[in-house]
Coordinates of C-alpha atoms in Angstrom, one line a residue:
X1193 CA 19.7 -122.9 94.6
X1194 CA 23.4 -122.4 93.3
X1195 CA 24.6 -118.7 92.3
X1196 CA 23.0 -116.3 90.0
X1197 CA 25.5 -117.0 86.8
X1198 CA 28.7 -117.2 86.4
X1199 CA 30.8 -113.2 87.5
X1200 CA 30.8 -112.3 83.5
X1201 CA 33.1 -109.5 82.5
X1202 CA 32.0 -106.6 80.0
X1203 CA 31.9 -106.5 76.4
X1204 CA 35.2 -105.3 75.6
X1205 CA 34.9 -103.4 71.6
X1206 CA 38.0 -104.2 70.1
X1207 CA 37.7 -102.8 66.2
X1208 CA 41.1 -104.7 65.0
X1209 CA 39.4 -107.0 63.1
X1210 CA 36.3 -108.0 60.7
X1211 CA 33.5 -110.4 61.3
X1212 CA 33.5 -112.9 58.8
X1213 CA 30.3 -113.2 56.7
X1214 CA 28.8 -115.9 55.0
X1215 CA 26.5 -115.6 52.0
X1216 CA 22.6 -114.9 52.6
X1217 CA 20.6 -116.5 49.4
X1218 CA 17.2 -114.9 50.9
X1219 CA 16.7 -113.2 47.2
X1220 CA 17.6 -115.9 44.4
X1221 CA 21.2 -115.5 42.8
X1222 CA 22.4 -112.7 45.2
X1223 CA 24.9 -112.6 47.7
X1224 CA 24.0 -110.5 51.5
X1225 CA 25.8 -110.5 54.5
X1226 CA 24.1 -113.7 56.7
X1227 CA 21.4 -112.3 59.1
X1228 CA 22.5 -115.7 61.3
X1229 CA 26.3 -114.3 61.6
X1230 CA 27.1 -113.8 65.2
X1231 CA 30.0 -111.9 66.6
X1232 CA 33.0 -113.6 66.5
X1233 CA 33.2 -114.3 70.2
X1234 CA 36.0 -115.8 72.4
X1235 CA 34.3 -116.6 75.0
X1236 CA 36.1 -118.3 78.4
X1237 CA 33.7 -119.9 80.2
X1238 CA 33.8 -122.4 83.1
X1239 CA 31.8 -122.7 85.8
X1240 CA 32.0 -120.2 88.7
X1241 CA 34.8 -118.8 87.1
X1242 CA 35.2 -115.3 85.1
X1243 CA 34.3 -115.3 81.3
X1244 CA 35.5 -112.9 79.1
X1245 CA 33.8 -112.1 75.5
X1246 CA 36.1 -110.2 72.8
X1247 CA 32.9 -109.0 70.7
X1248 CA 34.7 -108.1 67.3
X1249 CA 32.7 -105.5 66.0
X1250 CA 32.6 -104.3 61.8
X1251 CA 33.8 -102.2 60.4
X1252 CA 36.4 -100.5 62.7
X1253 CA 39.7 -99.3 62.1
X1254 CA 42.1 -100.5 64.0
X1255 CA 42.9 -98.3 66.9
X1256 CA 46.5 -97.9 68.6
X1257 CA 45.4 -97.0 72.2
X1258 CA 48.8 -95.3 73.3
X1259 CA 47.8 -92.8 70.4
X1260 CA 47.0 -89.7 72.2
X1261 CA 44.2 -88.7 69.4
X1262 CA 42.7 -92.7 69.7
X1263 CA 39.5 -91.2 70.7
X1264 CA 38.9 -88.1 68.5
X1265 CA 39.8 -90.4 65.9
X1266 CA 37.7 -93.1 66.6
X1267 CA 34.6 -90.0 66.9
X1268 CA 35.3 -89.4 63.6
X1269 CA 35.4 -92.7 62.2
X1270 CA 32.0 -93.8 63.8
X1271 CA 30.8 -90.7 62.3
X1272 CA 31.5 -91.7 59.2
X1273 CA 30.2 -95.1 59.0
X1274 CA 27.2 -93.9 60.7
X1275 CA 26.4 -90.8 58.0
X1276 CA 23.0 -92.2 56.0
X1277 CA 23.2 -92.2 52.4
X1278 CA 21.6 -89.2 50.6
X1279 CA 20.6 -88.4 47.3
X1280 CA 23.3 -85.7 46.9
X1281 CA 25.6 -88.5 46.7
X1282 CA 25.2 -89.4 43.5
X1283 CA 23.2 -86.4 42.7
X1284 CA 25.2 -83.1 43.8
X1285 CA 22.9 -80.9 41.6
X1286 CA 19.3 -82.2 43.4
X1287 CA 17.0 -79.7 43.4
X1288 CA 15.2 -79.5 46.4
X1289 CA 12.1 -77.9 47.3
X1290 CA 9.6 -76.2 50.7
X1291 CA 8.6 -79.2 52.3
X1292 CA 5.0 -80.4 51.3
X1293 CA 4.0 -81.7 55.3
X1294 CA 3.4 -79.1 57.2
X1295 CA 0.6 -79.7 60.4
X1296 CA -0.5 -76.1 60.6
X1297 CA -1.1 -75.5 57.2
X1298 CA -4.0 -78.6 56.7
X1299 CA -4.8 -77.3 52.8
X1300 CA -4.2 -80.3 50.4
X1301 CA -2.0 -80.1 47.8
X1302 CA -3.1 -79.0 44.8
X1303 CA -2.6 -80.4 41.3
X1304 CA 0.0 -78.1 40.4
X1305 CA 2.8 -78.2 43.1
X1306 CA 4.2 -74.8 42.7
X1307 CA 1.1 -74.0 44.6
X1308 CA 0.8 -76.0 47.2
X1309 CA 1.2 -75.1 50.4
X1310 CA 4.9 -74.4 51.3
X1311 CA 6.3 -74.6 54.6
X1312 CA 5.7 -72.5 56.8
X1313 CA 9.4 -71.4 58.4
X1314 CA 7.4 -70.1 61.3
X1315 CA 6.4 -73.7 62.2
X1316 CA 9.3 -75.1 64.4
X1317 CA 8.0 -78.8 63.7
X1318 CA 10.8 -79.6 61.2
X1319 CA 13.9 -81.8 62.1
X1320 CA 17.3 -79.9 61.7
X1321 CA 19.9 -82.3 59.1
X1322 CA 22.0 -81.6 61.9
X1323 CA 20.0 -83.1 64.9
X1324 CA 21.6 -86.1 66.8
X1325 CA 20.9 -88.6 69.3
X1326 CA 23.1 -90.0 71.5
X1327 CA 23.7 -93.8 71.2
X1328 CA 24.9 -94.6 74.4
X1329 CA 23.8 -93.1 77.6
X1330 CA 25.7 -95.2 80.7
X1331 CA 29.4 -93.9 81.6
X1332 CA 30.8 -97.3 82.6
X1333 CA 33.4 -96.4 85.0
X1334 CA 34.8 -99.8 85.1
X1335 CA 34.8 -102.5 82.0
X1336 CA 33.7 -105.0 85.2
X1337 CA 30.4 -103.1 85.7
X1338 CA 27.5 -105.4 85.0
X1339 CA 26.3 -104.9 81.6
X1340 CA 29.4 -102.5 80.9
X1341 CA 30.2 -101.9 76.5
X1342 CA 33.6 -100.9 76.5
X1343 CA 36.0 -99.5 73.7
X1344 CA 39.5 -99.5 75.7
X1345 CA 40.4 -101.5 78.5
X1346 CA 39.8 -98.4 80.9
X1347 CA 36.0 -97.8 79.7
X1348 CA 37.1 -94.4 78.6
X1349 CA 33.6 -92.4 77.6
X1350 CA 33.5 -91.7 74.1
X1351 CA 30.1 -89.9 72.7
X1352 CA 28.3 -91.6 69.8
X1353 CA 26.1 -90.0 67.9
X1354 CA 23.5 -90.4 65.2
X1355 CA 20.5 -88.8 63.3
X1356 CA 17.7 -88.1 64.2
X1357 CA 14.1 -89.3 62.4
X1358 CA 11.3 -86.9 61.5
X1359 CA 10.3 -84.1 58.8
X1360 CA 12.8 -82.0 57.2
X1361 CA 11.9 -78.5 55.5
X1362 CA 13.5 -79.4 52.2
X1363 CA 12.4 -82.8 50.3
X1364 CA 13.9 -83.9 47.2
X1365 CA 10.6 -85.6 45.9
X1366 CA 8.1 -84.0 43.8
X1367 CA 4.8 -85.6 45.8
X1368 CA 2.6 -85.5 42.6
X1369 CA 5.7 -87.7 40.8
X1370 CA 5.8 -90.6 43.2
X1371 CA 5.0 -93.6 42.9
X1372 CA 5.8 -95.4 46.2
X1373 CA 5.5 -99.2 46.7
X1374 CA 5.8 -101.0 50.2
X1375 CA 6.4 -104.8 50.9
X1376 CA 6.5 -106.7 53.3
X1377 CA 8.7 -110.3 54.2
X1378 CA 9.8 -112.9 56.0
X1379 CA 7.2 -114.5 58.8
X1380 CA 4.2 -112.4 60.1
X1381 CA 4.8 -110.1 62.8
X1382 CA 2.0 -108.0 65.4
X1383 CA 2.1 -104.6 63.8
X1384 CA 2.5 -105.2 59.9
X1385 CA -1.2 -103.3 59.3
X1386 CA -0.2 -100.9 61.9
X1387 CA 3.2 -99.5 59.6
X1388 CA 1.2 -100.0 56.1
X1389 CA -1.2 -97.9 57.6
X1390 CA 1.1 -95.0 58.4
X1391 CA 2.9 -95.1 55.6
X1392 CA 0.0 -94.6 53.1
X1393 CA -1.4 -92.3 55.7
X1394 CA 1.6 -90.2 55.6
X1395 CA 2.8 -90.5 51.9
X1396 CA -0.7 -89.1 51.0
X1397 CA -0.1 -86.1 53.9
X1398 CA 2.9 -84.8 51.7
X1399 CA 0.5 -85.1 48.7
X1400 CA 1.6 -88.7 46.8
X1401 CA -1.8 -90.0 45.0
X1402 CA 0.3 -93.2 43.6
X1403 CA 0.5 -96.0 46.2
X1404 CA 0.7 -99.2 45.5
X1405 CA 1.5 -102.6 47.9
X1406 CA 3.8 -105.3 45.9
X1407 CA 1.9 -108.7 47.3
X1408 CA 4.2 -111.2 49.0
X1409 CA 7.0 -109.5 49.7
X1410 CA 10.2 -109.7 47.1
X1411 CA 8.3 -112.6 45.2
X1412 CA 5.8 -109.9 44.2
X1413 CA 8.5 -108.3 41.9
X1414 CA 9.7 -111.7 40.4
X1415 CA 6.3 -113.0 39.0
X1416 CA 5.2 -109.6 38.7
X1417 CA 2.5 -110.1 40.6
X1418 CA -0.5 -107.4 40.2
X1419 CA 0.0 -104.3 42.8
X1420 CA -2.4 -103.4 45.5
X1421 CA -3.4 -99.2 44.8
X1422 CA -3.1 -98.3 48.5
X1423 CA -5.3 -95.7 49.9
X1424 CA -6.5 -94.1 53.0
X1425 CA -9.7 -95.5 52.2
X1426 CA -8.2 -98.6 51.6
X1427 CA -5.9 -99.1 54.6
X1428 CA -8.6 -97.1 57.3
X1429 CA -9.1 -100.1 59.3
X1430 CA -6.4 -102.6 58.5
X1431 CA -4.6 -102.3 61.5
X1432 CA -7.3 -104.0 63.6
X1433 CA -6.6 -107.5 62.6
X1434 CA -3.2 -109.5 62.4
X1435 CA -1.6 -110.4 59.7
X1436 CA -0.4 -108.4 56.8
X1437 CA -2.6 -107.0 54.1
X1438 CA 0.0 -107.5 51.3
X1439 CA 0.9 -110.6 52.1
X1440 CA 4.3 -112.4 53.3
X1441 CA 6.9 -114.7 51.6
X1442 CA 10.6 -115.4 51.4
X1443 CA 13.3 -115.4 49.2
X1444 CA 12.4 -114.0 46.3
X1445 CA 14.2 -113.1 42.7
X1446 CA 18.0 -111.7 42.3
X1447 CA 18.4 -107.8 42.6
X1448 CA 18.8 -107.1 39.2
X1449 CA 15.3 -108.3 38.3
X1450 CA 14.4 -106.7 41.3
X1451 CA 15.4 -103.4 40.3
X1452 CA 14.6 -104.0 36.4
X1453 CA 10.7 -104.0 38.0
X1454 CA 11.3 -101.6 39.9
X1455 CA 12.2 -99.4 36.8
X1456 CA 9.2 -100.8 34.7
X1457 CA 6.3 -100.1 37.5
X1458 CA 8.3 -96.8 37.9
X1459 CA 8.3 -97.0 41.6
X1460 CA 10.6 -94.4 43.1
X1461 CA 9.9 -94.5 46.6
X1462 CA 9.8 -98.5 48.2
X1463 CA 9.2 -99.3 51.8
X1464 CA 10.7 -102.2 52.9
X1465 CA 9.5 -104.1 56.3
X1466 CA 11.6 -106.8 57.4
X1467 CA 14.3 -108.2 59.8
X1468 CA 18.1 -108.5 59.1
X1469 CA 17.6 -111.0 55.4
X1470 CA 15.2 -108.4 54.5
X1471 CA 17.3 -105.1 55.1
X1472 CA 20.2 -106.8 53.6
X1473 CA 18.4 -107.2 50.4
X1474 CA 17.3 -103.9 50.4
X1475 CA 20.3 -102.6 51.0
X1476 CA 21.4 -104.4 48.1
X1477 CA 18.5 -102.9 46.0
X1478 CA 20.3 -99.7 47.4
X1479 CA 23.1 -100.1 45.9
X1480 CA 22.0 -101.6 42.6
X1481 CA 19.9 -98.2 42.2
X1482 CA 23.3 -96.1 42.7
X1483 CA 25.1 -98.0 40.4
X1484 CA 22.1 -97.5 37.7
X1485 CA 21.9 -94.1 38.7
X1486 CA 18.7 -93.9 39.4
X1487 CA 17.0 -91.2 41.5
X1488 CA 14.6 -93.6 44.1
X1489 CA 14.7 -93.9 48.1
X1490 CA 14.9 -97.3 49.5
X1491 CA 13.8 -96.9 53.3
X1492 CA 13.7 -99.9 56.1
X1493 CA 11.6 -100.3 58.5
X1494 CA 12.6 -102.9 60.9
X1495 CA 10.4 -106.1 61.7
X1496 CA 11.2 -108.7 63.9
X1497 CA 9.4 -110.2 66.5
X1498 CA 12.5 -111.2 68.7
X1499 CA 13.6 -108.0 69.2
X1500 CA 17.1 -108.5 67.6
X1501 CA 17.8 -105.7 65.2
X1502 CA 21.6 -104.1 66.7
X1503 CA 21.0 -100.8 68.1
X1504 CA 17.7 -100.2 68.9
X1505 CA 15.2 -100.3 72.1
X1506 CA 13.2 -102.1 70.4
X1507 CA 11.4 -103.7 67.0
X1508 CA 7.9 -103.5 66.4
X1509 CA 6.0 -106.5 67.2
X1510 CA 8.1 -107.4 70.5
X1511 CA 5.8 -105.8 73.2
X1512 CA 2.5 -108.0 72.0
X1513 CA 4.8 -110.8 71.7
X1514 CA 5.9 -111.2 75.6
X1515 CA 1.9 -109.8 76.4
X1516 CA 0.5 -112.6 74.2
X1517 CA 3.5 -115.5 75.5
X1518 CA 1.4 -114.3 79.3
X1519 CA -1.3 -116.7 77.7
X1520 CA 0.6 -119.3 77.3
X1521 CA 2.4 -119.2 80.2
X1522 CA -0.5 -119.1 82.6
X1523 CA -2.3 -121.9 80.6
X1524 CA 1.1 -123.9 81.5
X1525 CA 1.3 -122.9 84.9
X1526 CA -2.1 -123.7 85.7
X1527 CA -1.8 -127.1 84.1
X1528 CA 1.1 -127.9 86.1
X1529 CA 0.2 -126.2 89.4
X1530 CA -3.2 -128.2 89.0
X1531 CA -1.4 -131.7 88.6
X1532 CA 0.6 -133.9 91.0
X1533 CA 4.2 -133.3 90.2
X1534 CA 3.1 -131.0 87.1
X1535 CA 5.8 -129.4 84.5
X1536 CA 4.3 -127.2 82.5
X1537 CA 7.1 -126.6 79.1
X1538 CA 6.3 -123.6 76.3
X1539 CA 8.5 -122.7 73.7
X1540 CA 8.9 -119.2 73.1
X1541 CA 10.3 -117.2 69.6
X1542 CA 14.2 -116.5 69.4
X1543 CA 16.4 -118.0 66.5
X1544 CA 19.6 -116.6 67.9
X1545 CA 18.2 -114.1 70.8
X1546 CA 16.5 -114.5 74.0
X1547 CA 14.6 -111.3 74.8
X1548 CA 10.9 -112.8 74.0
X1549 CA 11.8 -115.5 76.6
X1550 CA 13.1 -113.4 78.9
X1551 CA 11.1 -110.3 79.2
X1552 CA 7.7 -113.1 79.0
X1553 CA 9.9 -114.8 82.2
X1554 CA 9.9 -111.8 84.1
X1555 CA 6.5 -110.6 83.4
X1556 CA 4.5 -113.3 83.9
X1557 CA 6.2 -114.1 87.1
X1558 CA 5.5 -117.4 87.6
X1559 CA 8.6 -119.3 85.1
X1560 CA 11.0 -121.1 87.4
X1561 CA 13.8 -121.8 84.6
X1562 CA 14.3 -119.6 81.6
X1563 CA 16.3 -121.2 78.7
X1564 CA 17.7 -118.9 76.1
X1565 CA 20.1 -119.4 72.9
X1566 CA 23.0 -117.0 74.8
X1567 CA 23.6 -118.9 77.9
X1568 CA 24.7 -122.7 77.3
X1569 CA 23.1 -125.3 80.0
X1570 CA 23.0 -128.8 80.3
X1571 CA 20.6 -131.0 80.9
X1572 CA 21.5 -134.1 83.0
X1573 CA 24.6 -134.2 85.4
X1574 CA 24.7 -132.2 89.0
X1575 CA 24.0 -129.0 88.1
X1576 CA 21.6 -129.8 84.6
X1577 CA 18.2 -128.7 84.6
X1578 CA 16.8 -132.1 85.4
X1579 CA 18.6 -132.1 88.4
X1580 CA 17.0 -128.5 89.4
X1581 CA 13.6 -129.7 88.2
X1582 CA 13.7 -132.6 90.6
X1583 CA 14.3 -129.9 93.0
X1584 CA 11.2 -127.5 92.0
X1585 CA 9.1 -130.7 92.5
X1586 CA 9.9 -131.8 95.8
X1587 CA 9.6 -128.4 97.5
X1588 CA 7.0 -127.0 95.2
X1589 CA 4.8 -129.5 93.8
X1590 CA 5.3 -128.5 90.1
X1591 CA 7.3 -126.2 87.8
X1592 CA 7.1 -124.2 84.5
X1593 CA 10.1 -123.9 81.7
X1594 CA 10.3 -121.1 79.4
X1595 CA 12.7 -122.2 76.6
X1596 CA 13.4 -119.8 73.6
X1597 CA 13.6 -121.8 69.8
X1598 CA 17.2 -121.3 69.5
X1599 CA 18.1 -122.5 73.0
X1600 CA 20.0 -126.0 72.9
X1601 CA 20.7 -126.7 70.1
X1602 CA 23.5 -128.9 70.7
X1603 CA 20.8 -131.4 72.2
X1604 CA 18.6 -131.5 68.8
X1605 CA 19.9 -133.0 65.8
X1606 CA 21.1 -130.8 62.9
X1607 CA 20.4 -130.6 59.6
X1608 CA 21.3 -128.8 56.7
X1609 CA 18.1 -127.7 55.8
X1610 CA 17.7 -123.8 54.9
X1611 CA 14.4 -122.1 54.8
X1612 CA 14.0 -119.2 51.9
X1613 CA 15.7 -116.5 53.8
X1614 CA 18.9 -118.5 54.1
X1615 CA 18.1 -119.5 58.1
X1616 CA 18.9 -122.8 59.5
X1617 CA 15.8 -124.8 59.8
X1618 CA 16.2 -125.2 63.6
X1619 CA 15.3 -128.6 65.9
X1620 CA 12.7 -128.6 67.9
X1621 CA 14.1 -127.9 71.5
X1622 CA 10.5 -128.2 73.1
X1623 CA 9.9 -131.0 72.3
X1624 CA 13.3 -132.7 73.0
X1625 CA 12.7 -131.5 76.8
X1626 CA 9.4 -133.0 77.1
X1627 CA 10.9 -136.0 76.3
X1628 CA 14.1 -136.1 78.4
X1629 CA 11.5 -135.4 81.2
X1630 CA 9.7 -137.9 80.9
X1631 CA 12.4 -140.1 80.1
X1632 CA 14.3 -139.0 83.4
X1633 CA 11.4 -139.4 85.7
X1634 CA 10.6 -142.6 84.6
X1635 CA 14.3 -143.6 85.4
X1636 CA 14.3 -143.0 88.1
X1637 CA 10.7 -144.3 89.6
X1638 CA 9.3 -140.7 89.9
X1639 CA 6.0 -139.5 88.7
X1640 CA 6.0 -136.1 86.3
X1641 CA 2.7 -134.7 84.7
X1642 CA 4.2 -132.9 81.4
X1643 CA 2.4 -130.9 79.3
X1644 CA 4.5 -128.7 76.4
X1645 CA 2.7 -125.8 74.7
X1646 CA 3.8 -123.8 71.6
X1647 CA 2.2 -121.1 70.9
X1648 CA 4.5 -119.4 68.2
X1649 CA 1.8 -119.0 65.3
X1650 CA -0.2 -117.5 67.3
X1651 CA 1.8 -114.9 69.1
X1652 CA 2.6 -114.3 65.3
X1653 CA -0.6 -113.8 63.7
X1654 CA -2.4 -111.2 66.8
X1655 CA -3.3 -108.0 66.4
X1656 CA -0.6 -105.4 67.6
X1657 CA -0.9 -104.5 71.4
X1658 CA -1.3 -100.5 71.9
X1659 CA 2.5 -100.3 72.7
X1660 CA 3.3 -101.6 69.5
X1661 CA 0.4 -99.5 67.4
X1662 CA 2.2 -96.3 68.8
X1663 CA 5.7 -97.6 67.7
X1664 CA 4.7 -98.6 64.6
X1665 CA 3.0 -95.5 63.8
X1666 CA 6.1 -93.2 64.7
X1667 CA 8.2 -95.6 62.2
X1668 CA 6.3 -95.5 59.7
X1669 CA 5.7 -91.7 59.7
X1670 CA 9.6 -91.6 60.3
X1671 CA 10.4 -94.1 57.2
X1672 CA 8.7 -91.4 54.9
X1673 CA 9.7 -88.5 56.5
X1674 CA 13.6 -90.3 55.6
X1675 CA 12.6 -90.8 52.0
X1676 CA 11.1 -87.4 51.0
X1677 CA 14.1 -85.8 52.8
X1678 CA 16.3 -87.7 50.3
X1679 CA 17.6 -90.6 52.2
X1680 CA 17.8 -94.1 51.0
X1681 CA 19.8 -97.2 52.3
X1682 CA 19.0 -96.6 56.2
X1683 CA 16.0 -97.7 58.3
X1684 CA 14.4 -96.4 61.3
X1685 CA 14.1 -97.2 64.6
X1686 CA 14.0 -96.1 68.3
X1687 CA 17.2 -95.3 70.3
X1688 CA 17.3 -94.4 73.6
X1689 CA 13.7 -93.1 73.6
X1690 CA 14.2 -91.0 70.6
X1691 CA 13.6 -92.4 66.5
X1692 CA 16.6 -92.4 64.4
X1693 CA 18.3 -93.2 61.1
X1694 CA 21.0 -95.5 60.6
X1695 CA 22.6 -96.8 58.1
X1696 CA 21.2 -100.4 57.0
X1697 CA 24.6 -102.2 57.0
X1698 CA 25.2 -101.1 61.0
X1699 CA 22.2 -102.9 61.3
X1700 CA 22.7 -106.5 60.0
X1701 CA 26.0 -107.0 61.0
X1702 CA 24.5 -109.8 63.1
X1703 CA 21.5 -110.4 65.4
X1704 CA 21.1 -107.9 68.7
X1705 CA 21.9 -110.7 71.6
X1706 CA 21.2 -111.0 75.2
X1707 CA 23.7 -110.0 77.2
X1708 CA 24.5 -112.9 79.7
X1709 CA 26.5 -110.1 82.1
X1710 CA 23.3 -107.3 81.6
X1711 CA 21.3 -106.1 84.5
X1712 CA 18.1 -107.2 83.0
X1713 CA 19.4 -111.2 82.7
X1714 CA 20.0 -110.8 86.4
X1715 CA 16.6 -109.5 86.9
X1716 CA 15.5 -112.7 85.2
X1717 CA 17.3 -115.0 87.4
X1718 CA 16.2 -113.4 90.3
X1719 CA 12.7 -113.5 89.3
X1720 CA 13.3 -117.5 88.3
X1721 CA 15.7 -117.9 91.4
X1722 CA 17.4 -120.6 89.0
X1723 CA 21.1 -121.9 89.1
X1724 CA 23.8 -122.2 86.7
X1725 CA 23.1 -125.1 84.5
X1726 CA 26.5 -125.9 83.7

């Protein structure tokens, strides 16, 4: 059955350099770090044989190791890039006021907010500024330790902090002056209803009575499309269907129009959901908004189903994802169980990240090859997958691929083709191994039953599982907890258990990838049992 993978060495940090980014033209006429930028990896890679990956990580100084203070330094440069953008920034004389959400005071805000209720100091429910969670919770003792993130060749520890989400006791919002706006873009994702819901929920807890939904995502302030009012009433039961209530799109107009209707709708408060195309864009609306000098919060909440936002657990969306690829995965596996010599193919989400595939692989239990974007195979020669599958159907009978969208692409043919949010349009791998099947068996006078399932839109378009409906309620309390507190430019997300802020541009560096040396790809091949394919 060949080895597990290749010995794969750690992910040594080194902060010398810059990743080079390429323009993003997901909002017309504007220019944002490319959500499809991966780390500038040297990666040295043969078979059986140690590989080594340099991931060069933005923006770090560089650091002089044989500088005694290297790692106090370092502390204090991740804590600056890490510090989330307030609104005492630009505005040092913000008045603040006693926070308006307060869960032991249930009275609602009245129409004059100098008596509304105040908050209660007594009530030990608010979130100290100064609250932190820790980023990283493994003490590598050796950079050779599977899965190991080190920042000096000796894997020194170095503690990495950053804030923590929830309620603070001051807000810098009046509640009966906001106007807050949400949108969602990009593709649909499980969980969309689920964070639209909360939001409105929550906004109108603090005591906001203007919310309104801007239809189809950026587009919606380039046509000036007519907002949705958002209430309770309205989004009650939203969040029991798939899909998203405001609509989806992408690309959309430049920032400056953006923030021009922004000003004329006199939104103060907008909730973005999105992946990486979408937060950089808001972060760009961020900063267009400080340059203007305008007093409104700008708060991300992160949405994409393959799981590839940089430092978090997770994204919303995933969970019902891998439950909903079980479906698929089954139907293939009892197609090809059920046939002589049956293959059973389904293609799985994951552009440029392989956590859909591989979490589905190891839950459903019954993939015998998993093929994601991070670990290069080949399909014909010795050790290719046809080779393997040949195997699998002379001792077993049949076999069933998992192959994430992104996987192979070297196989496919390329094209130039960009979709709105500035993504490669992508070949379809699928369908290019159903055919190199067949192709193979037929060569060689052996018979292969193969069916190929895709189940993508599907998996999209479901109603979030109950692990995501919990998720997505905590972020989108969290995202307006963040903006009455009087931050904007960060989104939220979970971190080792606990829900944070960060900063959007630590975000969208580039996509969150699998890590072809981590403990949980070696679960996978364990579960699979499958060979190097290279």
């Amino acid at each position: 059955m060949g080895s597990l993978s290749p010995a794969i060495t750690s992910n040594l940090i080194l902060p010398a350099k810059t990743v080079h980014r390429t323009s993003f033209h997901g909002l017309i006429g504007s220019v944002f770090p490319c959500p499809g930028d991966r780390p500038n990896m040297n990666l040295l890679c043969k078979r059986n044989r140690r590989c080594v990956a340099f991931a060069e990580k933005n923006p770090m100084s560089a650091i002089d190791f044989s500088d005694p203070e290297w790692k106090s330094k370092f502390e204090d440069d991740f804590e600056k890039r890490f510090n989330i953008p307030h609104m005492r920034d630009i505005f040092p004389d913000a008045v603040s006021y006693p926070s308006t959400f307060c869960l032991r005071m249930r009275t609602p805000v009245s129409e004059e907010f100098a008596k509304g209720y105040p908050s209660d100091e007594e009530w030990h429910g608010y979130i100290n500024n100064n609250d932190r969670v820790l980023l990283k919770v493994i003490r590598y003792s050796s950079p050779t330790s599977a899965g190991a993130e080190c920042i000096d060749p000796d894997c020194t520890w170095v503690e990495q902090w950053i804030h923590r989400a929830g309620p603070r006791e001051k807000i810098y919002f009046k509640p009966e002056d906001v106007k807050a706006a949400i949108i969602t873009c990009g593709g649909l994702c499980p969980g969309l209803n689920d964070v639209i819901r909360q939001i409105v929920i929550t906004l109108e807890i603090y005591g906001v009575k203007k919310i309104v939904g801007i239809p189809f995502g950026y587009r919606g302030f380039g046509k000036e499309l007519a907002e949705i009012p958002l209430s309770r009433k309205v989004v009650q039961n939203v969040h029991l269907s798939g899909g998203s209530l405001l609509g989806v799109s992408r690309g959309g107009p430049n920032v400056s129009e953006i923030v021009d209707s922004m000003q004329k709708r006199g939104i103060n408060m907008l909730f973005v959901l999105g992946g990486n195309g979408t937060h950089a864009g808001a972060n760009a609306i961020h900063n267009e908004l400080r340059k203007r000098g305008l007093k409104v919060a700008v708060v991300g909440v992160p949405k994409t189903i393959d799981n590839d936002i940089l430092l978090m657990d997770k994204t919303f969306g995933f969970d019902t994802a891998v439950e909903e690829a079980q479906r698929a995965i089954n139907s293939a596996y009892i197609e090809a169980h059920s046939a002589y010599r049956g293959v059973g193919i389904v293609k799985l989400m994951g552009r440029s990240s392989g956590f859909i595939a591989m979490q589905a692989a190891l839950a459903s239990g019954q993939i015998d090859i998993c093929l994601i974007p991070e670990v290069p195979f080949e399909l014909h020669g010795p050790h290719g997958v046809l080779k393997h599958l040949k195997y699998l159907l002379e001792t077993k009978g049949s076999a069933v691929i998992c192959v994430a969208e992104g996987a192979g692409q070297s196989f496919v043919e390329k094209t130039n083709a960009k979709d709105a949010s500035g993504n490669t349009v992508l070949g379809d791998i699928g369908v290019h191994i159903q055919q190199e099947i067949k192709k193979y068996f037929k060569e060689i006078g052996d018979p292969a039953d193969v069916k190929y399932i895709d189940p993508t839109y599907m998996i999209r378009a479901c109603r979030a599982n109950a692990s995501d409906g919990i998720l997505c309620t905590v972020l989108g309390q969290n995202a307006v907890h963040g903006a009455f507190a009087g931050y904007s430019g960060i989104t939220v997300g979970i971190c080792n258990t606990h829900y944070v802020y960060l900063p959007i541009p630590e975000v969208i560096s580039y996509p969150r990838t699998v890590d072809p040396n981590s403990r949980m790809w070696h679960r996978c091949l364990t579960s699979t049992g499958q060979p190097d394919f290279i």
